Short mmCIF file of C-alpha atoms (C1' of nucleotides) in Angstrom, two decimals:
data_model
loop_
_atom_site.label_atom_id
_atom_site.label_comp_id
_atom_site.label_asym_id
_atom_site.label_seq_id
_atom_site.Cartn_x
_atom_site.Cartn_y
_atom_site.Cartn_z
CA MET J 1 -96.22 -126.86 95.67
CA ALA J 2 -97.08 -123.44 97.05
CA THR J 3 -95.17 -122.82 100.08
CA GLU J 4 -95.02 -119.13 100.64
CA ARG J 5 -91.45 -117.85 100.81
CA LYS J 6 -90.06 -116.01 105.24
CA THR J 7 -89.05 -112.19 103.19
CA SER J 8 -87.63 -111.31 106.75
CA SER J 9 -85.16 -113.96 106.89
CA THR J 10 -81.79 -113.20 105.27
CA ASN J 11 -82.54 -116.49 103.51
CA PHE J 12 -84.28 -114.37 101.91
CA ARG J 13 -82.62 -110.87 102.14
CA ASN J 14 -79.47 -112.48 100.60
CA GLN J 15 -80.88 -113.95 97.92
CA ALA J 16 -82.65 -109.85 97.42
CA TYR J 17 -79.15 -108.28 97.46
CA LEU J 18 -78.03 -110.46 95.02
CA GLU J 19 -80.52 -109.79 92.50
CA GLU J 20 -80.39 -106.13 92.83
CA LYS J 21 -77.10 -106.08 92.43
CA CYS J 22 -77.07 -107.78 89.14
CA SER J 23 -80.16 -109.13 87.56
CA LEU J 24 -78.27 -112.10 86.21
CA ASN J 25 -77.94 -114.15 89.66
CA GLU J 26 -82.38 -113.94 89.38
CA LEU J 27 -81.93 -115.32 85.39
CA LEU J 28 -79.55 -118.12 86.87
CA ASP J 29 -82.19 -118.86 90.06
CA LEU J 30 -84.60 -119.59 86.83
CA VAL J 31 -82.57 -121.75 84.75
CA SER J 32 -80.88 -123.97 87.28
CA LYS J 33 -84.11 -124.87 89.03
CA ARG J 34 -84.71 -128.99 88.35
CA TRP J 35 -85.49 -130.01 84.40
CA VAL J 36 -85.80 -126.52 83.49
CA CYS J 37 -83.54 -126.31 81.61
CA GLU J 38 -84.43 -129.20 79.66
CA ILE J 39 -87.76 -129.02 79.15
CA LEU J 40 -86.32 -125.18 77.43
CA PHE J 41 -84.79 -127.86 75.09
CA CYS J 42 -87.23 -130.00 75.03
CA VAL J 43 -89.66 -126.60 72.99
CA GLU J 44 -86.84 -126.46 71.34
CA GLU J 45 -86.64 -128.68 69.42
CA GLY J 46 -90.46 -129.18 68.84
CA ASN J 47 -91.66 -131.96 71.57
CA ASN J 48 -94.27 -129.06 72.52
CA ARG J 49 -97.11 -130.56 74.66
CA PHE J 50 -97.31 -131.10 77.93
CA LYS J 51 -97.12 -135.29 77.85
CA SER J 52 -94.60 -135.71 75.18
CA ILE J 53 -91.96 -134.09 77.51
CA ARG J 54 -92.99 -135.41 80.61
CA GLU J 55 -92.54 -138.45 78.66
CA GLU J 56 -89.41 -137.32 76.98
CA LEU J 57 -88.04 -136.58 80.69
CA THR J 58 -88.14 -139.61 82.70
CA TYR J 59 -88.55 -139.38 86.21
CA ILE J 60 -90.12 -135.45 86.28
CA SER J 61 -93.41 -135.66 87.38
CA ASP J 62 -96.36 -132.58 86.86
CA THR J 63 -96.43 -131.11 89.41
CA ILE J 64 -93.09 -130.26 88.49
CA LEU J 65 -93.27 -130.13 84.75
CA ALA J 66 -96.50 -128.13 85.72
CA ASP J 67 -95.06 -125.61 87.12
CA ARG J 68 -91.92 -125.29 85.34
CA VAL J 69 -93.88 -124.58 82.34
CA LYS J 70 -95.54 -122.16 84.13
CA LEU J 71 -92.84 -120.01 85.59
CA LEU J 72 -90.82 -119.90 81.78
CA GLU J 73 -94.27 -118.46 80.91
CA LYS J 74 -94.37 -116.12 83.21
CA TYR J 75 -90.64 -114.71 82.44
CA ASP J 76 -92.22 -114.66 78.66
CA LEU J 77 -88.88 -117.84 77.68
CA ILE J 78 -92.37 -119.74 76.20
CA THR J 79 -95.81 -119.88 74.58
CA LYS J 80 -98.82 -121.62 75.73
CA GLN J 81 -101.16 -122.15 72.72
CA TYR J 82 -104.94 -123.24 73.81
CA PHE J 83 -106.15 -125.69 71.37
CA ASP J 84 -110.00 -126.82 71.54
CA GLU J 85 -110.00 -130.11 71.32
CA VAL J 86 -111.31 -133.01 73.16
CA PRO J 87 -109.28 -133.87 75.38
CA LEU J 88 -108.10 -131.94 76.08
CA ARG J 89 -104.12 -130.17 73.62
CA VAL J 90 -101.75 -127.50 74.97
CA GLU J 91 -98.46 -126.63 72.65
CA TYR J 92 -95.28 -124.99 73.85
CA SER J 93 -92.86 -123.17 71.85
CA LEU J 94 -89.87 -120.74 72.56
CA THR J 95 -91.05 -116.59 72.05
CA GLU J 96 -87.94 -114.49 71.41
CA SER J 97 -86.72 -114.49 74.28
CA GLY J 98 -86.89 -118.02 74.70
CA ARG J 99 -84.82 -118.59 71.35
CA GLN J 100 -81.83 -116.18 72.82
CA LEU J 101 -81.78 -118.56 76.27
CA CYS J 102 -81.41 -121.38 74.16
CA GLY J 103 -78.46 -120.52 71.86
CA MET J 104 -77.07 -119.00 75.26
CA LEU J 105 -77.11 -122.07 77.30
CA GLU J 106 -76.02 -123.72 74.40
CA MET J 107 -72.74 -122.29 74.16
CA MET J 108 -72.63 -122.92 78.15
CA CYS J 109 -72.98 -126.46 76.83
CA ASN J 110 -70.22 -126.85 74.82
CA PHE J 111 -68.74 -125.49 77.59
CA SER J 112 -69.21 -127.78 80.39
CA ASP J 113 -68.41 -130.19 77.65
CA SER J 114 -65.19 -129.96 77.04
CA LEU J 115 -64.50 -128.97 81.22
CA PRO J 116 -61.76 -130.87 82.14
CA ALA J 117 -62.59 -130.17 85.69
CA LEU J 118 -66.55 -131.87 85.49
CA LYS J 119 -65.50 -134.16 82.39
CA SER J 120 -63.01 -136.25 85.41
CA MET J 121 -65.48 -136.08 87.88
CA GLU J 122 -67.78 -138.17 85.75
CA THR J 123 -64.95 -139.75 84.57
CA ALA J 124 -65.30 -140.42 88.70
CA LYS J 125 -68.25 -141.18 88.77
CA HIS J 126 -69.10 -144.04 87.10
CA ALA J 127 -65.59 -146.06 87.25
CA MET M 1 -71.60 -127.45 106.29
CA ALA M 2 -71.04 -131.34 104.64
CA THR M 3 -74.75 -132.56 105.54
CA GLU M 4 -73.77 -135.47 103.22
CA ARG M 5 -76.66 -136.24 100.25
CA LYS M 6 -78.89 -138.93 100.41
CA THR M 7 -77.89 -141.09 97.73
CA SER M 8 -80.69 -143.37 97.62
CA SER M 9 -83.51 -140.30 97.30
CA THR M 10 -85.15 -139.99 93.69
CA ASN M 11 -83.95 -135.98 94.34
CA PHE M 12 -80.54 -137.56 94.09
CA ARG M 13 -81.16 -139.50 91.06
CA ASN M 14 -83.68 -137.07 89.49
CA GLN M 15 -80.22 -134.98 89.98
CA ALA M 16 -77.53 -137.87 88.64
CA TYR M 17 -80.30 -138.49 85.66
CA LEU M 18 -79.82 -134.53 84.16
CA GLU M 19 -76.47 -134.31 84.80
CA GLU M 20 -76.06 -137.61 82.54
CA LYS M 21 -78.72 -136.41 79.54
CA CYS M 22 -75.98 -132.87 80.17
CA SER M 23 -73.12 -131.51 81.44
CA LEU M 24 -74.79 -128.14 81.17
CA ASN M 25 -76.66 -129.30 84.42
CA GLU M 26 -73.43 -129.36 86.65
CA LEU M 27 -72.32 -126.99 85.28
CA LEU M 28 -75.65 -124.60 86.59
CA ASP M 29 -75.31 -126.56 89.51
CA LEU M 30 -72.30 -125.04 90.64
CA VAL M 31 -72.50 -121.37 89.00
CA SER M 32 -75.91 -120.89 90.35
CA LYS M 33 -74.62 -122.45 94.25
CA ARG M 34 -75.83 -118.67 95.78
CA TRP M 35 -72.67 -115.74 95.69
CA VAL M 36 -70.81 -118.24 93.55
CA CYS M 37 -71.68 -115.65 90.26
CA GLU M 38 -69.75 -113.07 92.26
CA ILE M 39 -66.99 -114.76 93.81
CA LEU M 40 -65.71 -114.76 90.62
CA PHE M 41 -66.37 -111.37 89.26
CA CYS M 42 -64.95 -109.74 92.19
CA VAL M 43 -61.51 -112.40 91.72
CA GLU M 44 -61.81 -111.16 87.69
CA GLU M 45 -61.83 -107.46 88.78
CA GLY M 46 -58.97 -108.02 90.60
CA ASN M 47 -59.90 -108.59 94.61
CA ASN M 48 -58.79 -111.75 95.08
CA ARG M 49 -58.40 -112.58 98.98
CA PHE M 50 -60.79 -114.08 101.68
CA LYS M 51 -61.15 -111.15 103.81
CA SER M 52 -61.28 -108.49 101.12
CA ILE M 53 -64.43 -110.27 99.29
CA ARG M 54 -65.70 -110.81 102.55
CA GLU M 55 -66.00 -106.95 102.86
CA GLU M 56 -66.92 -106.64 99.31
CA LEU M 57 -69.75 -109.20 99.14
CA THR M 58 -71.57 -107.61 102.21
CA TYR M 59 -74.08 -110.51 103.60
CA ILE M 60 -72.20 -113.45 103.28
CA SER M 61 -70.98 -115.36 105.26
CA ASP M 62 -67.10 -116.79 106.53
CA THR M 63 -68.75 -120.49 105.95
CA ILE M 64 -70.29 -119.51 103.10
CA LEU M 65 -67.09 -117.66 101.13
CA ALA M 66 -65.79 -120.60 101.89
CA ASP M 67 -67.26 -123.56 101.08
CA ARG M 68 -67.56 -121.35 97.26
CA VAL M 69 -63.30 -121.09 97.01
CA LYS M 70 -63.49 -124.69 97.74
CA LEU M 71 -65.74 -125.45 94.70
CA LEU M 72 -64.58 -122.51 92.19
CA GLU M 73 -61.33 -124.23 92.97
CA LYS M 74 -62.27 -127.99 93.09
CA TYR M 75 -64.08 -127.56 88.83
CA ASP M 76 -60.54 -125.01 88.21
CA LEU M 77 -62.10 -122.64 87.62
CA ILE M 78 -60.51 -120.55 90.45
CA THR M 79 -56.69 -121.28 91.67
CA LYS M 80 -54.80 -120.70 94.99
CA GLN M 81 -52.12 -119.05 95.55
CA TYR M 82 -49.94 -118.60 99.35
CA PHE M 83 -47.69 -116.57 100.31
CA ASP M 84 -46.22 -117.49 103.71
CA GLU M 85 -46.46 -114.07 105.32
CA VAL M 86 -47.83 -112.86 108.99
CA PRO M 87 -51.01 -112.68 109.03
CA LEU M 88 -51.26 -115.16 106.53
CA ARG M 89 -51.78 -114.11 102.71
CA VAL M 90 -54.17 -116.04 99.46
CA GLU M 91 -55.08 -115.47 96.59
CA TYR M 92 -57.23 -116.34 94.06
CA SER M 93 -57.57 -115.99 91.04
CA LEU M 94 -59.24 -117.63 87.40
CA THR M 95 -57.96 -120.20 85.13
CA GLU M 96 -57.84 -120.18 82.15
CA SER M 97 -61.67 -121.57 82.29
CA GLY M 98 -62.69 -118.99 84.65
CA ARG M 99 -61.83 -116.49 83.22
CA GLN M 100 -63.84 -117.87 80.08
CA LEU M 101 -67.06 -118.42 82.33
CA CYS M 102 -66.61 -115.18 83.27
CA GLY M 103 -66.97 -113.69 79.43
CA MET M 104 -70.26 -116.92 79.30
CA LEU M 105 -71.85 -115.28 82.52
CA GLU M 106 -71.27 -111.76 81.61
CA MET M 107 -72.91 -112.57 78.31
CA MET M 108 -75.94 -113.80 80.35
CA CYS M 109 -76.07 -111.08 82.33
CA ASN M 110 -77.36 -108.34 80.35
CA PHE M 111 -79.71 -110.82 78.30
CA SER M 112 -80.84 -110.42 81.78
CA ASP M 113 -80.66 -106.61 81.31
CA SER M 114 -82.40 -107.39 78.80
CA LEU M 115 -84.94 -109.28 79.28
CA PRO M 116 -88.10 -107.20 78.96
CA ALA M 117 -89.82 -109.68 82.36
CA LEU M 118 -87.37 -109.36 84.46
CA LYS M 119 -87.14 -105.35 83.90
CA SER M 120 -91.14 -105.58 85.08
CA MET M 121 -90.13 -107.74 87.60
CA GLU M 122 -88.40 -105.84 89.47
CA THR M 123 -90.17 -102.66 89.08
CA ALA M 124 -92.77 -104.37 89.94
CA LYS M 125 -90.70 -104.89 93.45
CA HIS M 126 -89.53 -101.45 93.81
CA ALA M 127 -93.29 -99.87 93.13
"C1'" DA T 1 -50.58 -112.37 129.71
"C1'" DT T 2 -54.40 -111.17 126.61
"C1'" DA T 3 -55.71 -109.49 121.96
"C1'" DG T 4 -55.96 -109.26 116.66
"C1'" DT T 5 -55.58 -110.41 112.93
"C1'" DA T 6 -56.07 -114.08 108.47
"C1'" DA T 7 -58.49 -118.02 105.85
"C1'" DC T 8 -60.22 -121.37 107.35
"C1'" DT T 9 -63.74 -125.76 109.68
"C1'" DA T 10 -67.48 -128.89 112.53
"C1'" DA T 11 -71.76 -128.62 114.12
"C1'" DT T 12 -76.96 -126.95 114.17
"C1'" DT T 13 -80.48 -124.84 112.65
"C1'" DA T 14 -83.78 -122.26 110.30
"C1'" DA T 15 -85.16 -121.75 104.90
"C1'" DA T 16 -85.89 -123.23 101.12
"C1'" DA T 17 -86.95 -126.87 96.84
"C1'" DA T 18 -88.07 -131.61 95.32
"C1'" DT T 19 -90.64 -135.02 95.46
"C1'" DT T 20 -95.03 -137.19 96.77
"C1'" DT T 21 -99.77 -138.37 96.76
"C1'" DA T 22 -104.37 -137.31 95.66
"C1'" DG T 23 -107.01 -134.91 93.69
"C1'" DT T 24 -109.63 -131.27 89.47
"C1'" DG T 25 -112.79 -130.53 84.31
"C1'" DA T 26 -114.66 -131.16 80.36
"C1'" DT T 27 -115.14 -135.07 77.47
"C1'" DG T 28 -115.10 -139.26 74.49
"C1'" DG T 29 -115.71 -144.56 74.73
"C1'" DC T 30 -117.98 -149.31 76.19
"C1'" DG Y 1 -122.56 -145.22 85.28
"C1'" DC Y 2 -117.64 -146.59 84.68
"C1'" DC Y 3 -113.03 -145.71 83.73
"C1'" DA Y 4 -109.83 -143.65 80.35
"C1'" DT Y 5 -107.57 -139.08 78.33
"C1'" DC Y 6 -104.75 -134.24 78.96
"C1'" DA Y 7 -103.17 -130.83 81.50
"C1'" DC Y 8 -103.39 -129.11 84.93
"C1'" DT Y 9 -103.34 -127.90 90.90
"C1'" DA Y 10 -103.15 -128.91 96.49
"C1'" DA Y 11 -101.26 -129.67 100.86
"C1'" DA Y 12 -97.77 -132.97 103.14
"C1'" DT Y 13 -93.74 -135.23 102.87
"C1'" DT Y 14 -88.99 -135.91 102.38
"C1'" DT Y 15 -84.23 -133.80 101.13
"C1'" DT Y 16 -80.83 -130.02 99.87
"C1'" DT Y 17 -79.37 -125.36 101.03
"C1'" DA Y 18 -78.09 -121.39 103.45
"C1'" DA Y 19 -77.67 -119.69 107.65
"C1'" DT Y 20 -75.98 -119.31 112.54
"C1'" DT Y 21 -72.16 -120.33 116.26
"C1'" DA Y 22 -68.08 -121.37 118.00
"C1'" DG Y 23 -63.95 -122.39 117.67
"C1'" DT Y 24 -58.95 -123.40 114.81
"C1'" DT Y 25 -54.06 -122.23 114.44
"C1'" DA Y 26 -49.83 -119.33 113.85
"C1'" DC Y 27 -48.58 -115.74 114.42
"C1'" DT Y 28 -47.30 -110.37 116.19
"C1'" DA Y 29 -48.56 -106.68 118.64
"C1'" DT Y 30 -49.37 -104.10 123.23
#
DNA sequence: ATAGTAACTAATTAAAAATTTAGTGATGGC
DNA sequence: GCCATCACTAAATTTTTAATTAGTTACTAT
């Protein structure tokens, strides 16, 4: 998983340039990683264990889920609580920032639902 | 630029699964493409020509800018107006959807500015 | 005739992201 | 001892995305 970024690339420089210009770019880089929003929504709705999230998000793998919860914890959007049980039990919950972010994502979700351009493409796909 | 996606991959299936689950995933896939938000903000602020956007966004290339304005037009977030002049003149402007999206992105921008986790990483980077 | 302009496109290559496969530790049940 | 559980990690591979290089069109200015 952990292949290092090449800090000498123009690819890297451009991302740094954008993040410097506006922190939105950093936030978007996080929330647009695959599965991230759905994981947030799972936790928001109380589906807060590793295994149960993995089951809800049909095709996600252990590797990715572990990576994403780690990222979300790093950005202080979720927290982990460890229970001294066997087998191991860990529960995730949203932080205050996480709750705020979820609120905004839900707004965007409503917006995207109402976007004619997106809707017509959906329909085209199913046709 | 136009390398076709491999529709048989699980990578593709997972993206389709997420978009089916929630259209937010489709919208995020668009706005998180590199440079997209900054292009929207340029147009919003009246910087509405190909060349001037390219100059404002220092490191962007013709190839990428052309791809992004095409995408934004496809999703009906910007429109193009052609002027019959020489040399060729094209102006972009936000659609009503584009304006709404910009509004939400600005909200998210304020949020990300206030996120302690992001801020501390910024600081760490410059240290 | 040659060079320059704006707004692009096509093909290639480099880099990053997602996925797959195979493991870990501590414990419990058979 | 052997298999199972949960919540992970490491390494390798595949797929996608971004960047580079080299063009195009239709005209104008030198």
